[in-house]
XYZ file of C-alpha atoms in Angstrom:
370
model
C 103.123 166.549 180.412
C 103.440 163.111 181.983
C 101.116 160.411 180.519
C 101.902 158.316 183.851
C 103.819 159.933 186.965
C 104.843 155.939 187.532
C 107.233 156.449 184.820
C 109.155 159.019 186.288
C 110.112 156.267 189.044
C 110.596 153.354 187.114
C 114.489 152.246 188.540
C 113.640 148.994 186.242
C 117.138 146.869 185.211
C 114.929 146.637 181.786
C 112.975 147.450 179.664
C 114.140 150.802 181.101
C 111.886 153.731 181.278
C 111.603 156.155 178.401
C 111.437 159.696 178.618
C 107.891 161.413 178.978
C 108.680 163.493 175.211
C 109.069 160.084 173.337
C 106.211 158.280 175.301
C 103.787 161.084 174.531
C 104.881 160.879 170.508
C 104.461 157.090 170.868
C 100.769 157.608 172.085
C 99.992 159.495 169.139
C 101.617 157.237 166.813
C 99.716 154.503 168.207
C 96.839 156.162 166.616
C 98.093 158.102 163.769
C 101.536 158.933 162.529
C 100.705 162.634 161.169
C 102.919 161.998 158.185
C 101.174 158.591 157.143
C 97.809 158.921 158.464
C 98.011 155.364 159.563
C 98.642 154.139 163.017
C 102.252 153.018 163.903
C 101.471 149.323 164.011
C 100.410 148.850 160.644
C 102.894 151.016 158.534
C 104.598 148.946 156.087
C 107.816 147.759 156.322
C 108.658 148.308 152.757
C 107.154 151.903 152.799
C 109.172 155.352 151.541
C 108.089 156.587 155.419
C 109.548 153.711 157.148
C 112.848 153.508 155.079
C 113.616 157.016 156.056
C 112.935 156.708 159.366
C 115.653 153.874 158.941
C 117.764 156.260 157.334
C 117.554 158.737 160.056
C 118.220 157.049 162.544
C 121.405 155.619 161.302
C 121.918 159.342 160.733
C 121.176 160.552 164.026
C 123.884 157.426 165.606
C 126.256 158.013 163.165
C 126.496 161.592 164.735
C 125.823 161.093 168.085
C 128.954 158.908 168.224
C 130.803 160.482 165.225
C 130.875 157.344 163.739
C 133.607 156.279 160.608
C 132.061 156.012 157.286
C 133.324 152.138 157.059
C 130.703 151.302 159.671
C 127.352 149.842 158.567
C 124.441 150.090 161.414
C 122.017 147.753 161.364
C 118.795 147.055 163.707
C 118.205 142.997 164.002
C 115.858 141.188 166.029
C 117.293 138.361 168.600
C 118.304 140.645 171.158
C 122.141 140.710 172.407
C 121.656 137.263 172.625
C 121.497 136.029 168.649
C 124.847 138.273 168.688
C 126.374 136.243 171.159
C 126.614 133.727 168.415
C 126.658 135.633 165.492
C 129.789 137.590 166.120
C 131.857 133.877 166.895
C 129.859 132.141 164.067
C 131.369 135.134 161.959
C 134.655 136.113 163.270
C 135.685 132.158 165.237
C 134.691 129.246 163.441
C 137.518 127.666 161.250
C 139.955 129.959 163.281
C 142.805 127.370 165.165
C 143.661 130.982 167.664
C 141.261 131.355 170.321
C 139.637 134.284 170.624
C 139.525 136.214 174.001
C 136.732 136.936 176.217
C 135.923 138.332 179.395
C 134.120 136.936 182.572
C 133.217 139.910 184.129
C 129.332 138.569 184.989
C 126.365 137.442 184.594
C 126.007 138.361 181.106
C 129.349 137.859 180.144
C 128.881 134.179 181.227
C 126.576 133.249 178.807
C 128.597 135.070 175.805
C 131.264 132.630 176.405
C 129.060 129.150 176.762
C 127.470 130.510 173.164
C 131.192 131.367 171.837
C 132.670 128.026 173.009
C 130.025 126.132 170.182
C 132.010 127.638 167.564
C 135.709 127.760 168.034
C 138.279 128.045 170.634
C 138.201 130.694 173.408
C 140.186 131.694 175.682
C 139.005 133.476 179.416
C 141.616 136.347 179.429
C 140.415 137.255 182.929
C 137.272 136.247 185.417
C 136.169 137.442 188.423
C 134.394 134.442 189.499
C 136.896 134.100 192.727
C 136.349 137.741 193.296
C 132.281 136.729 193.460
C 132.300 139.441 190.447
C 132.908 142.522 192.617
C 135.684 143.798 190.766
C 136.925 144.322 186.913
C 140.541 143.914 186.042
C 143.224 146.526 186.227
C 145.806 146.706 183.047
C 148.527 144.765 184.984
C 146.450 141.677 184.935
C 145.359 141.637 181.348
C 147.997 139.923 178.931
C 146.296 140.270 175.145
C 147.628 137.716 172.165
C 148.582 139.726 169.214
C 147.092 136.290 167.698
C 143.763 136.690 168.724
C 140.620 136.681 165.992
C 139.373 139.405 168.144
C 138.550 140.155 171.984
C 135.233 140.906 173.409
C 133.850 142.307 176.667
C 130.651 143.982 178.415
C 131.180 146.965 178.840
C 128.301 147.260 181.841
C 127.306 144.278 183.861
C 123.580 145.048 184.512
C 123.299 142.622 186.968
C 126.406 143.138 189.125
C 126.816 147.028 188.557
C 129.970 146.839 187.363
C 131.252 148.966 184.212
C 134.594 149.433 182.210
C 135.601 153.243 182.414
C 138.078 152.490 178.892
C 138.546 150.489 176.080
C 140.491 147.756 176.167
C 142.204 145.487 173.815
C 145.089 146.139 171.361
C 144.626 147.631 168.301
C 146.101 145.371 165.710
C 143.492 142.910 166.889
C 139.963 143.153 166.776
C 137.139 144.277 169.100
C 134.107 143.425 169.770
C 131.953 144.829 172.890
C 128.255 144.639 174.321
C 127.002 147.926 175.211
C 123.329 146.709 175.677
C 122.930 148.792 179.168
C 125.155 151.544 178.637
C 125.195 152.551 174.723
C 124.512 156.039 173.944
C 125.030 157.201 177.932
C 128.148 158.904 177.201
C 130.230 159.294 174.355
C 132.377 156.628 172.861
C 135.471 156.146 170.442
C 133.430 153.674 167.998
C 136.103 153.618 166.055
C 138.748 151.735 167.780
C 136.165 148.598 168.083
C 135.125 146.374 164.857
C 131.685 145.146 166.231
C 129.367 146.925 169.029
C 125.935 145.675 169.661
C 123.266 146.607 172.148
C 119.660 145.198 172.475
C 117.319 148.363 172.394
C 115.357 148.129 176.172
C 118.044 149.716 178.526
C 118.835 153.847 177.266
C 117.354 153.697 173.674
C 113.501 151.775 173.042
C 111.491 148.922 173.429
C 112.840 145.423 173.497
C 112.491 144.142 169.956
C 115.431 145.748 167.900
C 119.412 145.101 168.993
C 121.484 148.155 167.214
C 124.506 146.660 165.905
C 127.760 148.697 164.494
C 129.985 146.872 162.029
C 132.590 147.589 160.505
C 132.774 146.998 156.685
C 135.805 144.796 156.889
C 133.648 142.203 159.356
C 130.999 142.258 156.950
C 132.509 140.861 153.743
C 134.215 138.320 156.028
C 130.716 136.899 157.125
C 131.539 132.788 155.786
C 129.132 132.024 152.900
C 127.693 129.031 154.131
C 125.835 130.835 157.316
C 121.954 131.053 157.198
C 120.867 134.547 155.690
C 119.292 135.765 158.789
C 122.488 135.220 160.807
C 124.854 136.480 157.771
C 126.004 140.371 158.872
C 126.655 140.666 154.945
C 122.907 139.961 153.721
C 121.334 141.554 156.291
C 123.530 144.889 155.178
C 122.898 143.951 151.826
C 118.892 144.227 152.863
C 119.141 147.206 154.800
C 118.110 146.004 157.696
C 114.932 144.346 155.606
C 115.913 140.443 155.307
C 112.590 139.607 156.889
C 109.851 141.581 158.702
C 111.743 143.860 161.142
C 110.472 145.144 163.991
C 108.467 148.530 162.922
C 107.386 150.089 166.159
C 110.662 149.147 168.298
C 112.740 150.919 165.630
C 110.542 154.255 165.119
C 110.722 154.109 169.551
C 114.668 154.326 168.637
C 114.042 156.803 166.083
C 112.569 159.591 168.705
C 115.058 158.369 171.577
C 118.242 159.458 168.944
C 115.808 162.646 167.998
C 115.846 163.353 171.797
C 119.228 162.834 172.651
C 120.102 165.295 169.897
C 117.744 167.776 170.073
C 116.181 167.733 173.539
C 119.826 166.524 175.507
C 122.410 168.031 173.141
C 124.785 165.255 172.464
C 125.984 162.262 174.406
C 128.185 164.492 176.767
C 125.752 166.200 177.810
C 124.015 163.095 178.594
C 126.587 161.608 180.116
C 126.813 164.754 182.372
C 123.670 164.246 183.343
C 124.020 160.184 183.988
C 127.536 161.059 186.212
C 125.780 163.492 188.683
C 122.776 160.800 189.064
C 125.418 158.279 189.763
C 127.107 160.783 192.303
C 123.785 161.511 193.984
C 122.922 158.012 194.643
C 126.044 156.463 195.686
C 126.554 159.088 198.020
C 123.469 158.284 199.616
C 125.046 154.812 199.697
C 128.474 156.061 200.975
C 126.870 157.735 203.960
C 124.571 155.336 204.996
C 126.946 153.768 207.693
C 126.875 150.458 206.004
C 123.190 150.347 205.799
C 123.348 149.992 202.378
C 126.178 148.360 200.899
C 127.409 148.298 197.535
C 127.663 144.722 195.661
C 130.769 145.499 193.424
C 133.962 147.735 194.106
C 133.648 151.037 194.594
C 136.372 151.683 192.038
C 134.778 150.336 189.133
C 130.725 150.707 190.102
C 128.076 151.349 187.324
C 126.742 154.825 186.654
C 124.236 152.888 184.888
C 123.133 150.435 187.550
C 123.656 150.367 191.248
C 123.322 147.068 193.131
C 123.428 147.051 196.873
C 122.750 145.117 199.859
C 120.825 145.568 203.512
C 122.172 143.834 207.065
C 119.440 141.389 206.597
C 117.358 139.575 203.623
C 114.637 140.730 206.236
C 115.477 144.041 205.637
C 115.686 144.168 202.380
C 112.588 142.392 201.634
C 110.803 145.308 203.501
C 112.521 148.308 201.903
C 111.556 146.619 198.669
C 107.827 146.304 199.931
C 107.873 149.937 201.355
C 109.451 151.400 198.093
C 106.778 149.953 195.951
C 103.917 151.575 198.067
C 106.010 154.603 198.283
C 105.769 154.520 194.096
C 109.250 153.517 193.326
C 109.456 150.388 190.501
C 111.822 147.922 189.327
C 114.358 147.616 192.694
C 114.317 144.575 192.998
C 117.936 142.743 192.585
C 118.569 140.504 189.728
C 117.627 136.975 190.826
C 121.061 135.835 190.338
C 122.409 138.026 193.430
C 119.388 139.083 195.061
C 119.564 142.265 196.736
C 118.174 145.563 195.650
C 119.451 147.554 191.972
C 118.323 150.701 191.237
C 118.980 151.127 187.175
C 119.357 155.146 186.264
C 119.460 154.851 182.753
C 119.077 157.641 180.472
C 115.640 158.786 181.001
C 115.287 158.668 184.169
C 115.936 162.209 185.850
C 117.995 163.706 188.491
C 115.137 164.429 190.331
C 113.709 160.994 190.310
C 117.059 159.860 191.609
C 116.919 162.374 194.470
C 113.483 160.979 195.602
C 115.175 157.655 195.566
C 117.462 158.868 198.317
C 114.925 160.713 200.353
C 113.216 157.705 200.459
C 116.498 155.295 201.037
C 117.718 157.609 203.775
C 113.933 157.643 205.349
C 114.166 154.440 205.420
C 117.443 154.099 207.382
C 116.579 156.330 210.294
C 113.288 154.965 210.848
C 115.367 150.979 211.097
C 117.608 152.780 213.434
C 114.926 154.416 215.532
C 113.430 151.169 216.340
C 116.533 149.869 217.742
């Protein structure tokens, strides 16, 4: 049962939606987790509960992705952000090789300003003259064997763009940010060194960023970095350095229980994300040019779709319609404008088909009026 029916329309770049099974655990928690007898938001950190919910979840990641045992997992506060200088304040500084980086977007963008404070870097490949409607193709990418490592985004919220493989060599590093599309479908963790992802996209609340690391990163964390930002005390802590964020990480706790038990697996899941994807950009597709996607149609998100009207006029009106009509969160990003409708994991096939009815409503009664 549905706590709020809003939910089940909540197209929201982020915090995402969650699904209805976690929400309705989370109200109960709230009051009283059953086990504890104690409501959610005052559970000790330093509890026996709390440090195997910890324990699960790792558990639960660890298996979604089939994760190698010289990973650690860790859930730190900062968002993707602190990691956009923790991984070069690790991995860069002292290093006379630059290391490589992608400018694939908006978020990529401001990885590479935060990266530049510590050592060299070097932009492998941007779309900026493209207007970031496009990702590279293999025959423009030229990797240094030299390289301290190579890092990308593997979604672009704000642009709808995603990478559909890894890339990189494998004698060097990688290091990617999954923050909008981590634990859609499966992934080969393996072949990267570092993947983070800030929780409020697929899997909780903003509050906790998941990061993977492997062991080899961790005991090359410099000594002389503050403990908070230091990958090797904060495994060393378990996650514990300070006060971590309780509530965000129990959310992620029943969003890996879900996606295991509920979903079956991250291909299943990702099953279910590709024939959302399908649905709405063939509503897109067919629309005559109404509605127009941002990015190329080769490498579009199933994770986030941006598109455009004729007009600003236009849009502004479909967004004012949609919102009576119940629909949240379409609004573009503010750095492109437009409309983006995000179908991340917990939003349902069925919410995405109302979408359309709507969107194609929409259309017809614009072109009756001409």
């Amino acid at each position: 049962m549905s706590l709020n029916p809003n939910n089940a329309l909540n197209f929201s770049g982020g915090p995402g939606a969650l699904p209805d099974v976690v929400l309705n655990q989370v109200q109960q928690a709230i009051i009283n987790v059953p086990e504890v007898g104690l409501s959610i938001l005052g559970i000790s950190h330093r509890s026996a509960w709390f440090e195997n919910v910890v324990r699960e979840t790792e558990n639960n990641i660890r298996t979604l992705l089939g994760l190698p045992n010289d990973f650690h997992i860790l859930f730190l506060q900062g968002g993707a952000t602190q990691q956009f200088s923790m991984v070069p304040m690790t991995l860069l500084r002292g290093k006379k090789h630059p290391a490589e980086y992608f400018d694939t977007g908006y978020w990529s963008r401001k990885v590479i300003t935060e990266a530049m404070r510590e050592g060299p870097v070097r932009v492998i490949w941007s779309g900026e003259k493209d207007g970031y409607r496009r990702l590279p193709t293999d025959e423009e990418l030229d990797f240094s064997p030299d390289a301290p490592y190579i890092h990308y985004v593997s979604n672009e919220t704000v642009e709808g763009l995603q990478f559909d493989r890894i890339l990189g060599r494998d004698d060097v590093p990688r290091v990617c940010d999954m923050s909008s599309d981590f634990l859609s479908k499966p992934c080969d963790a393996g072949k990267f060194s570092l993947i983070y992802a800030h929780a409020q996209k697929n899997i909780g609340p903003a509050g906790v960023t998941i990061v993977l690391v492997r062991d080899s990163v961790v005991q090359s964390s410099p000594d002389n970095l503050p403990s908070f930002l230091n990958y090797r005390r904060q495994v060393e802590s378990h996650s514990n350095l300070n006060t971590p964020p309780v509530f965000a990480i129990y959310v992620v706790y029943l969003v890996t229980r879900w996606l295991l038990n509920d979903i079956g697996g991250l291909e299943n899941m990702a099953r279910i994300n590709q024939q959302k994807a399908a649905l709405l950009y063939s509503m897109i597709d067919g629309s005559d040019g109404f509605y127009r996607n941002w990015g190329d149609a080769a490498f579009r998100s199933d994770m986030n779709a941006a598109f455009t009207l004729p007009t600003a006029k236009l849009e502004e009106k479909f967004l004012h319609e949609a919102a009576i009509a119940g629909f949240a969160g379409l609004s573009g990003h503010r750095a492109i404008g437009g409309v983006r409708a995000s179908i991340y994991n917990a939003l349902t096939p069925g919410a995405v088909e109302k979408l359309c009815d709507f969107m194609e409503d929409f259309r017809f009664k614009q072109h009756a009026k001409v």
